[in-house]
Tab-separated table of C-alpha atoms and ligand atoms in Angstrom:
chain	number	residue	atom	x	y	z
A	1	MET	CA	4.390	11.859	35.071
A	2	SER	CA	4.416	15.480	34.380
A	3	MET	CA	5.378	17.297	37.038
A	4	ALA	CA	2.945	20.335	36.059
A	5	GLU	CA	-0.225	20.154	38.302
A	6	ARG	CA	-2.255	22.963	36.895
A	7	ALA	CA	-3.548	22.440	32.977
A	8	VAL	CA	-5.371	24.500	31.124
A	9	VAL	CA	-7.441	23.107	27.778
A	10	THR	CA	-8.730	25.571	24.954
A	11	GLY	CA	-11.183	23.505	23.598
A	12	GLY	CA	-11.613	21.649	26.087
A	13	ALA	CA	-15.256	21.014	25.787
A	14	GLY	CA	-14.163	19.488	22.238
A	15	PHE	CA	-13.593	16.174	20.312
A	16	LEU	CA	-9.799	15.696	21.643
A	17	GLY	CA	-9.741	18.831	24.145
A	18	SER	CA	-12.791	16.292	26.713
A	19	HIS	CA	-10.264	13.286	26.227
A	20	LEU	CA	-7.576	14.968	27.002
A	21	CYS	CA	-8.989	17.177	30.032
A	22	ASP	CA	-10.394	13.286	31.000
A	23	ALA	CA	-6.587	12.146	30.434
A	24	LEU	CA	-5.317	14.924	32.492
A	25	VAL	CA	-8.054	14.937	35.337
A	26	GLU	CA	-7.167	11.127	35.628
A	27	ARG	CA	-3.328	12.263	36.529
A	28	GLY	CA	-4.715	14.153	39.139
A	29	MET	CA	-4.202	17.492	37.683
A	30	ARG	CA	-6.325	20.492	37.952
A	31	VAL	CA	-7.460	21.945	35.285
A	32	THR	CA	-9.643	24.684	33.026
A	33	CYS	CA	-10.892	24.065	30.630
A	34	VAL	CA	-11.255	27.325	28.177
A	35	ASP	CA	-14.041	27.227	25.730
A	36	ASP	CA	-16.658	29.040	23.646
A	37	PHE	CA	-19.016	26.205	22.575
A	38	SER	CA	-19.361	27.385	19.259
A	39	THR	CA	-18.374	23.778	18.077
A	40	GLY	CA	-18.085	22.069	22.030
A	41	GLU	CA	-20.594	20.562	24.423
A	42	PRO	CA	-20.488	22.074	28.084
A	43	ALA	CA	-21.777	18.019	28.825
A	44	ASN	CA	-18.146	16.453	27.225
A	45	VAL	CA	-15.649	17.960	29.861
A	46	PRO	CA	-15.331	16.133	33.422
A	47	PRO	CA	-17.034	17.052	36.837
A	48	ALA	CA	-13.983	17.482	37.739
A	49	VAL	CA	-13.179	20.742	35.683
A	50	GLU	CA	-14.029	23.926	35.824
A	51	LEU	CA	-15.387	25.682	32.985
A	52	MET	CA	-14.277	29.254	31.901
A	53	HIS	CA	-16.214	30.568	29.449
A	54	ALA	CA	-14.625	32.608	26.238
A	55	ASP	CA	-13.647	33.454	23.608
A	56	VAL	CA	-10.142	33.346	22.423
A	57	ARG	CA	-10.360	36.035	20.364
A	58	GLU	CA	-10.452	38.649	22.288
A	59	PRO	CA	-7.969	38.958	25.206
A	60	LEU	CA	-7.793	36.331	27.357
A	61	ARG	CA	-6.801	35.839	31.761
A	62	LEU	CA	-5.834	32.196	32.062
A	63	PRO	CA	-5.755	31.171	35.415
A	64	PRO	CA	-2.057	30.268	36.871
A	65	SER	CA	-0.754	26.939	35.253
A	66	GLU	CA	2.578	25.397	34.499
A	67	LEU	CA	0.582	23.106	31.329
A	68	VAL	CA	-1.361	25.003	28.310
A	69	LEU	CA	-2.977	22.999	25.262
A	70	HIS	CA	-4.251	25.459	23.188
A	71	PHE	CA	-6.862	23.183	21.431
A	72	ALA	CA	-9.393	25.819	20.449
A	73	CYS	CA	-10.062	26.757	16.798
A	74	PRO	CA	-12.875	25.289	14.514
A	75	ALA	CA	-11.774	21.759	12.934
A	76	SER	CA	-14.569	20.253	11.010
A	77	PRO	CA	-14.658	21.807	6.647
A	78	PRO	CA	-18.681	22.942	8.078
A	79	ALA	CA	-17.286	24.119	10.693
A	80	TYR	CA	-14.714	25.875	9.351
A	81	LEU	CA	-16.224	27.068	5.952
A	82	ALA	CA	-19.268	29.327	8.323
A	83	SER	CA	-17.410	31.207	9.344
A	84	PRO	CA	-14.160	31.930	7.378
A	85	VAL	CA	-13.081	34.836	9.004
A	86	GLY	CA	-13.819	33.637	12.580
A	87	THR	CA	-11.347	31.219	11.998
A	88	LEU	CA	-8.865	33.542	11.297
A	89	GLU	CA	-9.583	35.101	13.716
A	90	THR	CA	-9.403	31.979	15.959
A	91	GLY	CA	-6.420	30.692	15.037
A	92	GLY	CA	-4.478	34.219	14.650
A	93	PHE	CA	-5.910	36.599	17.116
A	94	GLY	CA	-6.929	33.303	19.217
A	95	THR	CA	-3.119	32.409	19.407
A	96	HIS	CA	-2.009	35.113	19.897
A	97	HIS	CA	-3.655	35.956	22.988
A	98	VAL	CA	-2.813	31.891	24.209
A	99	LEU	CA	0.954	32.100	23.588
A	100	GLU	CA	0.959	35.399	25.068
A	101	GLU	CA	-0.890	34.741	28.372
A	102	ALA	CA	1.662	31.531	28.131
A	103	ARG	CA	4.569	33.062	28.214
A	104	ARG	CA	3.151	35.809	30.925
A	105	LEU	CA	2.649	32.439	33.391
A	106	GLY	CA	5.698	30.701	32.804
A	107	ALA	CA	3.654	27.904	31.082
A	108	ARG	CA	4.341	24.810	28.434
A	109	VAL	CA	2.143	24.730	25.046
A	110	VAL	CA	1.042	22.917	23.389
A	111	PHE	CA	-0.192	23.654	20.614
A	112	ALA	CA	-2.698	22.149	18.224
A	113	SER	CA	-1.391	21.571	15.241
A	114	THR	CA	-3.160	19.827	11.263
A	115	SER	CA	-1.416	17.897	8.597
A	116	GLU	CA	-3.768	20.268	6.937
A	117	VAL	CA	-0.874	22.467	6.216
A	118	TYR	CA	0.276	20.042	4.372
A	119	GLY	CA	-1.810	20.328	1.308
A	120	ASP	CA	-2.179	18.271	-1.145
A	121	PRO	CA	0.655	17.056	-0.111
A	122	LEU	CA	3.362	16.570	-3.356
A	123	GLU	CA	6.099	14.506	-0.674
A	124	HIS	CA	4.401	11.107	0.692
A	125	PRO	CA	4.008	9.970	3.587
A	126	GLN	CA	4.413	13.306	5.093
A	127	ARG	CA	7.228	13.508	7.091
A	128	GLU	CA	7.684	16.951	9.179
A	129	THR	CA	10.613	17.782	6.608
A	130	TYR	CA	7.826	18.701	4.444
A	131	TRP	CA	7.254	22.623	4.164
A	132	GLY	CA	3.704	21.060	2.533
A	133	ASN	CA	1.662	22.653	-1.375
A	134	VAL	CA	-1.636	24.620	0.062
A	135	ASN	CA	-4.019	27.008	-1.688
A	136	PRO	CA	-3.079	30.031	0.365
A	137	ILE	CA	-6.576	31.468	-1.604
A	138	GLY	CA	-9.430	28.619	-2.131
A	139	PRO	CA	-12.149	28.101	1.101
A	140	ARG	CA	-10.055	25.589	3.129
A	141	SER	CA	-6.669	28.080	2.772
A	142	VAL	CA	-8.633	29.670	6.110
A	143	TYR	CA	-7.864	26.821	8.319
A	144	ASP	CA	-5.177	25.229	7.045
A	145	GLU	CA	-2.879	29.311	6.480
A	146	ALA	CA	-4.689	30.343	10.218
A	147	LYS	CA	-2.524	27.392	11.714
A	148	ARG	CA	0.462	27.391	9.303
A	149	PHE	CA	0.418	31.055	11.216
A	150	GLY	CA	-0.416	29.685	14.508
A	151	GLU	CA	3.227	27.412	13.438
A	152	ALA	CA	4.833	30.275	12.600
A	153	LEU	CA	3.703	32.647	15.864
A	154	ALA	CA	4.313	29.831	17.953
A	155	PHE	CA	7.624	29.634	16.657
A	156	ALA	CA	8.902	32.908	17.083
A	157	TYR	CA	7.819	33.206	20.437
A	158	ARG	CA	10.423	30.505	21.231
A	159	ARG	CA	12.908	32.223	19.592
A	160	GLU	CA	11.936	36.357	19.849
A	161	HIS	CA	11.024	35.341	23.932
A	162	GLY	CA	12.585	31.606	24.287
A	163	LEU	CA	8.398	30.476	25.120
A	164	ASP	CA	7.836	26.438	25.844
A	165	VAL	CA	5.990	25.802	22.611
A	166	GLY	CA	6.269	22.691	20.624
A	167	VAL	CA	3.444	21.745	18.286
A	168	VAL	CA	1.768	18.788	16.862
A	169	ARG	CA	0.641	18.149	13.651
A	170	ILE	CA	-2.489	16.268	14.019
A	171	PHE	CA	-3.912	13.613	11.653
A	172	ASN	CA	-7.343	12.372	11.650
A	173	THR	CA	-8.052	11.115	14.132
A	174	TYR	CA	-11.824	9.828	15.698
A	175	GLY	CA	-13.420	8.177	18.647
A	176	PRO	CA	-16.227	8.927	20.581
A	177	ARG	CA	-17.434	12.207	21.200
A	178	MET	CA	-17.425	13.575	17.237
A	179	LYS	CA	-19.689	15.740	17.126
A	180	PRO	CA	-22.733	14.171	14.466
A	181	GLY	CA	-23.483	15.845	11.542
A	182	ASP	CA	-20.451	18.058	11.360
A	183	GLY	CA	-19.527	16.031	7.554
A	184	ARG	CA	-16.245	14.645	9.198
A	185	MET	CA	-16.338	11.415	7.073
A	186	LEU	CA	-16.528	8.763	10.201
A	187	PRO	CA	-20.120	9.963	12.321
A	188	THR	CA	-21.132	10.640	8.973
A	189	PHE	CA	-20.185	6.825	7.773
A	190	PHE	CA	-21.789	5.707	11.646
A	191	ALA	CA	-24.866	7.811	11.675
A	192	GLN	CA	-25.973	6.241	7.750
A	193	ALA	CA	-24.768	2.862	8.619
A	194	ARG	CA	-26.881	2.971	12.181
A	195	LYS	CA	-29.962	3.890	9.617
A	196	ASN	CA	-29.481	1.526	6.731
A	197	GLU	CA	-29.123	4.935	4.603
A	198	PRO	CA	-26.465	4.677	2.082
A	199	LEU	CA	-22.741	5.105	2.708
A	200	THR	CA	-22.102	8.953	1.164
A	201	VAL	CA	-18.341	8.813	-0.405
A	202	HIS	CA	-17.078	11.663	-1.952
A	203	GLY	CA	-15.378	11.113	-5.536
A	204	ASP	CA	-14.529	7.716	-6.714
A	205	GLY	CA	-13.387	7.047	-3.197
A	206	THR	CA	-10.023	5.971	-4.428
A	207	GLN	CA	-8.333	8.830	-1.729
A	208	THR	CA	-6.633	7.665	1.366
A	209	ARG	CA	-6.434	8.668	5.000
A	210	SER	CA	-5.482	7.388	7.975
A	211	LEU	CA	-6.962	7.274	10.965
A	212	CYS	CA	-6.031	7.910	14.358
A	213	HIS	CA	-8.081	6.715	17.223
A	214	VAL	CA	-8.277	9.725	20.445
A	215	SER	CA	-6.761	7.259	23.360
A	216	ASP	CA	-3.473	6.915	20.393
A	217	LEU	CA	-3.867	10.235	20.019
A	218	VAL	CA	-4.402	11.785	23.998
A	219	ARG	CA	-1.003	9.023	25.328
A	220	GLY	CA	0.888	11.400	21.529
A	221	VAL	CA	-0.151	15.286	22.574
A	222	LEU	CA	0.512	14.316	26.970
A	223	ALA	CA	4.134	12.694	25.307
A	224	MET	CA	4.414	15.954	23.734
A	225	ALA	CA	3.487	18.086	26.631
A	226	ASP	CA	6.097	15.717	29.351
A	227	SER	CA	8.666	16.433	26.940
A	228	GLY	CA	10.425	20.201	26.116
A	229	GLU	CA	9.969	19.491	22.534
A	230	ALA	CA	9.474	22.407	19.752
A	231	GLY	CA	8.325	19.799	17.196
A	232	PRO	CA	6.989	19.832	15.249
A	233	VAL	CA	6.331	16.570	15.576
A	234	ASN	CA	3.828	14.349	13.308
A	235	LEU	CA	1.265	12.820	15.583
A	236	GLY	CA	-1.208	10.096	13.441
A	237	ASN	CA	-1.540	6.477	12.352
A	238	PRO	CA	0.672	5.262	9.391
A	239	GLU	CA	-2.090	2.865	8.798
A	240	GLU	CA	-3.550	4.009	5.091
A	241	VAL	CA	-6.216	3.150	4.067
A	242	THR	CA	-8.941	4.075	0.862
A	243	VAL	CA	-12.077	5.919	2.020
A	244	LEU	CA	-13.922	3.667	-0.052
A	245	GLU	CA	-12.641	0.369	2.178
A	246	VAL	CA	-13.182	2.866	5.302
A	247	ALA	CA	-16.661	3.277	4.269
A	248	LYS	CA	-16.441	-0.755	3.808
A	249	GLN	CA	-15.578	-1.459	7.084
A	250	VAL	CA	-17.881	1.198	9.358
A	251	ILE	CA	-21.399	-0.896	7.777
A	252	GLU	CA	-19.051	-4.348	8.864
A	253	VAL	CA	-18.721	-3.483	12.396
A	254	THR	CA	-22.261	-1.964	12.525
A	255	GLY	CA	-23.532	-4.602	10.946
A	256	SER	CA	-25.130	-2.546	8.816
A	257	ASP	CA	-26.467	-3.030	5.344
A	258	SER	CA	-25.897	0.328	3.644
A	259	GLU	CA	-24.908	0.608	0.743
A	260	ILE	CA	-22.311	2.921	-0.988
A	261	VAL	CA	-23.093	5.902	-2.786
A	262	HIS	CA	-20.711	8.634	-4.702
A	263	VAL	CA	-21.319	12.081	-4.740
A	264	GLY	CA	-19.368	15.038	-5.540
A	265	ALA	CA	-15.266	15.313	-4.400
A	266	MET	CA	-15.225	18.520	-2.307
A	267	THR	CA	-12.740	21.692	-4.043
A	268	ASP	CA	-9.150	20.954	-2.129
A	269	ASP	CA	-9.901	17.795	-1.029
A	270	PRO	CA	-6.781	15.914	-0.431
A	271	ARG	CA	-5.881	12.688	-1.719
A	272	ARG	CA	-4.086	11.121	-0.171
A	273	ARG	CA	-2.522	11.494	3.925
A	274	ARG	CA	-0.363	9.463	5.771
A	275	PRO	CA	1.610	10.516	8.765
A	276	ASP	CA	5.282	9.406	9.219
A	277	VAL	CA	5.564	9.785	12.196
A	278	THR	CA	9.528	7.866	12.812
A	279	ARG	CA	10.070	11.613	14.478
A	280	ALA	CA	7.562	10.842	17.169
A	281	ARG	CA	9.007	7.209	17.712
A	282	GLU	CA	12.484	8.691	18.266
A	283	LEU	CA	11.815	11.809	20.052
A	284	LEU	CA	8.575	10.580	22.403
A	285	GLY	CA	8.703	7.172	22.371
A	286	TRP	CA	5.042	6.725	21.049
A	287	GLU	CA	3.308	4.668	18.496
A	288	PRO	CA	-0.772	4.538	18.081
A	289	GLU	CA	-1.298	1.027	19.158
A	290	ILE	CA	-5.031	1.280	17.976
A	291	PRO	CA	-5.221	-1.225	14.373
A	292	LEU	CA	-8.147	0.492	12.036
A	293	GLU	CA	-10.415	-2.320	11.888
A	294	ARG	CA	-10.168	-2.313	15.983
A	295	GLY	CA	-10.983	1.213	16.541
A	296	LEU	CA	-13.904	1.063	14.180
A	297	ARG	CA	-14.491	-1.934	16.363
A	298	LEU	CA	-14.511	0.686	19.424
A	299	MET	CA	-16.029	3.609	18.036
A	300	ALA	CA	-18.939	1.080	17.478
A	301	ARG	CA	-19.844	-0.200	20.464
A	302	GLU	CA	-18.758	2.930	22.629
A	303	THR	CA	-20.801	5.809	20.516
B	401	NAD	P1	-14.135	19.947	17.558
B	401	NAD	O1	-14.448	21.369	17.198
B	401	NAD	O2	-14.305	19.312	17.988
B	401	NAD	O3	-13.355	21.023	19.104
B	401	NAD	C1	-13.198	22.109	19.332
B	401	NAD	C2	-13.275	23.432	20.257
B	401	NAD	O4	-13.002	24.861	20.515
B	401	NAD	C3	-14.767	22.798	20.806
B	401	NAD	O5	-14.993	23.428	21.911
B	401	NAD	C4	-14.780	24.719	20.234
B	401	NAD	O6	-16.205	24.805	21.055
B	401	NAD	C5	-13.981	25.433	20.215
B	401	NAD	N1	-13.885	26.435	19.785
B	401	NAD	C6	-13.331	26.739	18.748
B	401	NAD	N2	-13.297	28.221	18.382
B	401	NAD	C7	-13.222	28.946	19.837
B	401	NAD	C8	-12.804	30.362	20.243
B	401	NAD	N3	-12.000	31.285	19.237
B	401	NAD	N4	-12.231	30.102	20.924
B	401	NAD	C9	-12.973	29.853	22.633
B	401	NAD	N5	-13.183	28.089	21.611
B	401	NAD	C10	-13.673	27.804	20.613
B	401	NAD	O7	-12.711	20.085	17.195
B	401	NAD	P2	-11.446	18.861	17.341
B	401	NAD	O8	-11.540	17.829	16.869
B	401	NAD	O9	-11.424	17.982	18.680
B	401	NAD	O10	-10.292	19.294	17.623
B	401	NAD	C11	-9.422	20.125	18.264
B	401	NAD	C12	-8.210	20.976	17.790
B	401	NAD	O11	-7.470	19.805	16.848
B	401	NAD	C13	-8.065	22.664	16.290
B	401	NAD	O12	-7.433	22.431	16.442
B	401	NAD	C14	-8.462	21.227	15.739
B	401	NAD	O13	-7.912	21.575	14.139
B	401	NAD	C15	-7.233	20.277	15.934
B	401	NAD	N6	-6.930	18.979	15.206
B	401	NAD	C16	-7.931	18.030	14.929
B	401	NAD	C17	-8.463	16.794	14.392
B	401	NAD	C18	-8.930	16.096	14.058
B	401	NAD	O14	-9.108	15.361	13.572
B	401	NAD	N7	-10.010	15.920	15.018
B	401	NAD	C19	-6.706	16.365	13.218
B	401	NAD	C20	-6.372	17.643	13.470
B	401	NAD	C21	-6.244	19.152	13.866
């Protein structure tokens, strides 16, 4: 159990941030959610949480806190592709502002990085020691490189200012409160299955994904918060499935009559993605517990 009593969650009105707010409130902490509501919704945030409407790209003042979970960032391809420069600004200026405030407050920070820092990986599964294969100028680079810069900034703050910051590299996570219609695979598949419309699989569907249920992810982030570890630490579920298999399972758990259709592959869409979670197990005593099929059944019930 953390000793921290007050926490800030940036991006706390979004999918992951709101589940983190829930978990921190459950721990009895006073929580402030900092969000510009660009993709998140105030309705996602539990009533006990104080809402602070702010864009982290602008300098901001955070309330006194012992813990800052920095999750504010457009996260789905349509969201970050709609605002390429804004995404780089959020990852760069936004992370800088949040780290600077955490330094002033003497807070521990957990920075939400991503498996996208591995790009289209040449090493499989991905361990934290792998430096990645990112196209620095492709359309997706605004997200990938912003997160890589955020990691660099976190480690620079640690070295130069002794900031107590830890980096988690989050792999694809799913669960309730994913924004429908934002192009992410599972909400899209669920919406299509519910309407008995064809599920649209990009490319031939043999590309793989490793999908982590949000409750497992939240446990991992809090374990990182409670530790003094710098990371980076992969958080994700190593169970690797093809996108085609995911589509079939969604059809099954929703009892849908949908078929599967193939549409064009996405630019720089990674072929394979699978976390090696040895480090999380060794440093944090964490591993995911919810297999995909059970997680999809939970999601079918809860969304
Ligand atoms: P989300 O879009 O649901 O949440 C992001 C939140 O940040 C939203 O509430 C949005 O309004 C807010 N936000 C965006 N830009 C902001 C700004 N400039 N100032 C203030 N608030 C801002 O996405 P999510 O899936 O919950 O992702 C949360 C974090 O986790 C992101 O940093 C994302 O990169 C990271 N992540 C998520 C996944 C995943 O599978 N969901 C995987 C890897 C990394």
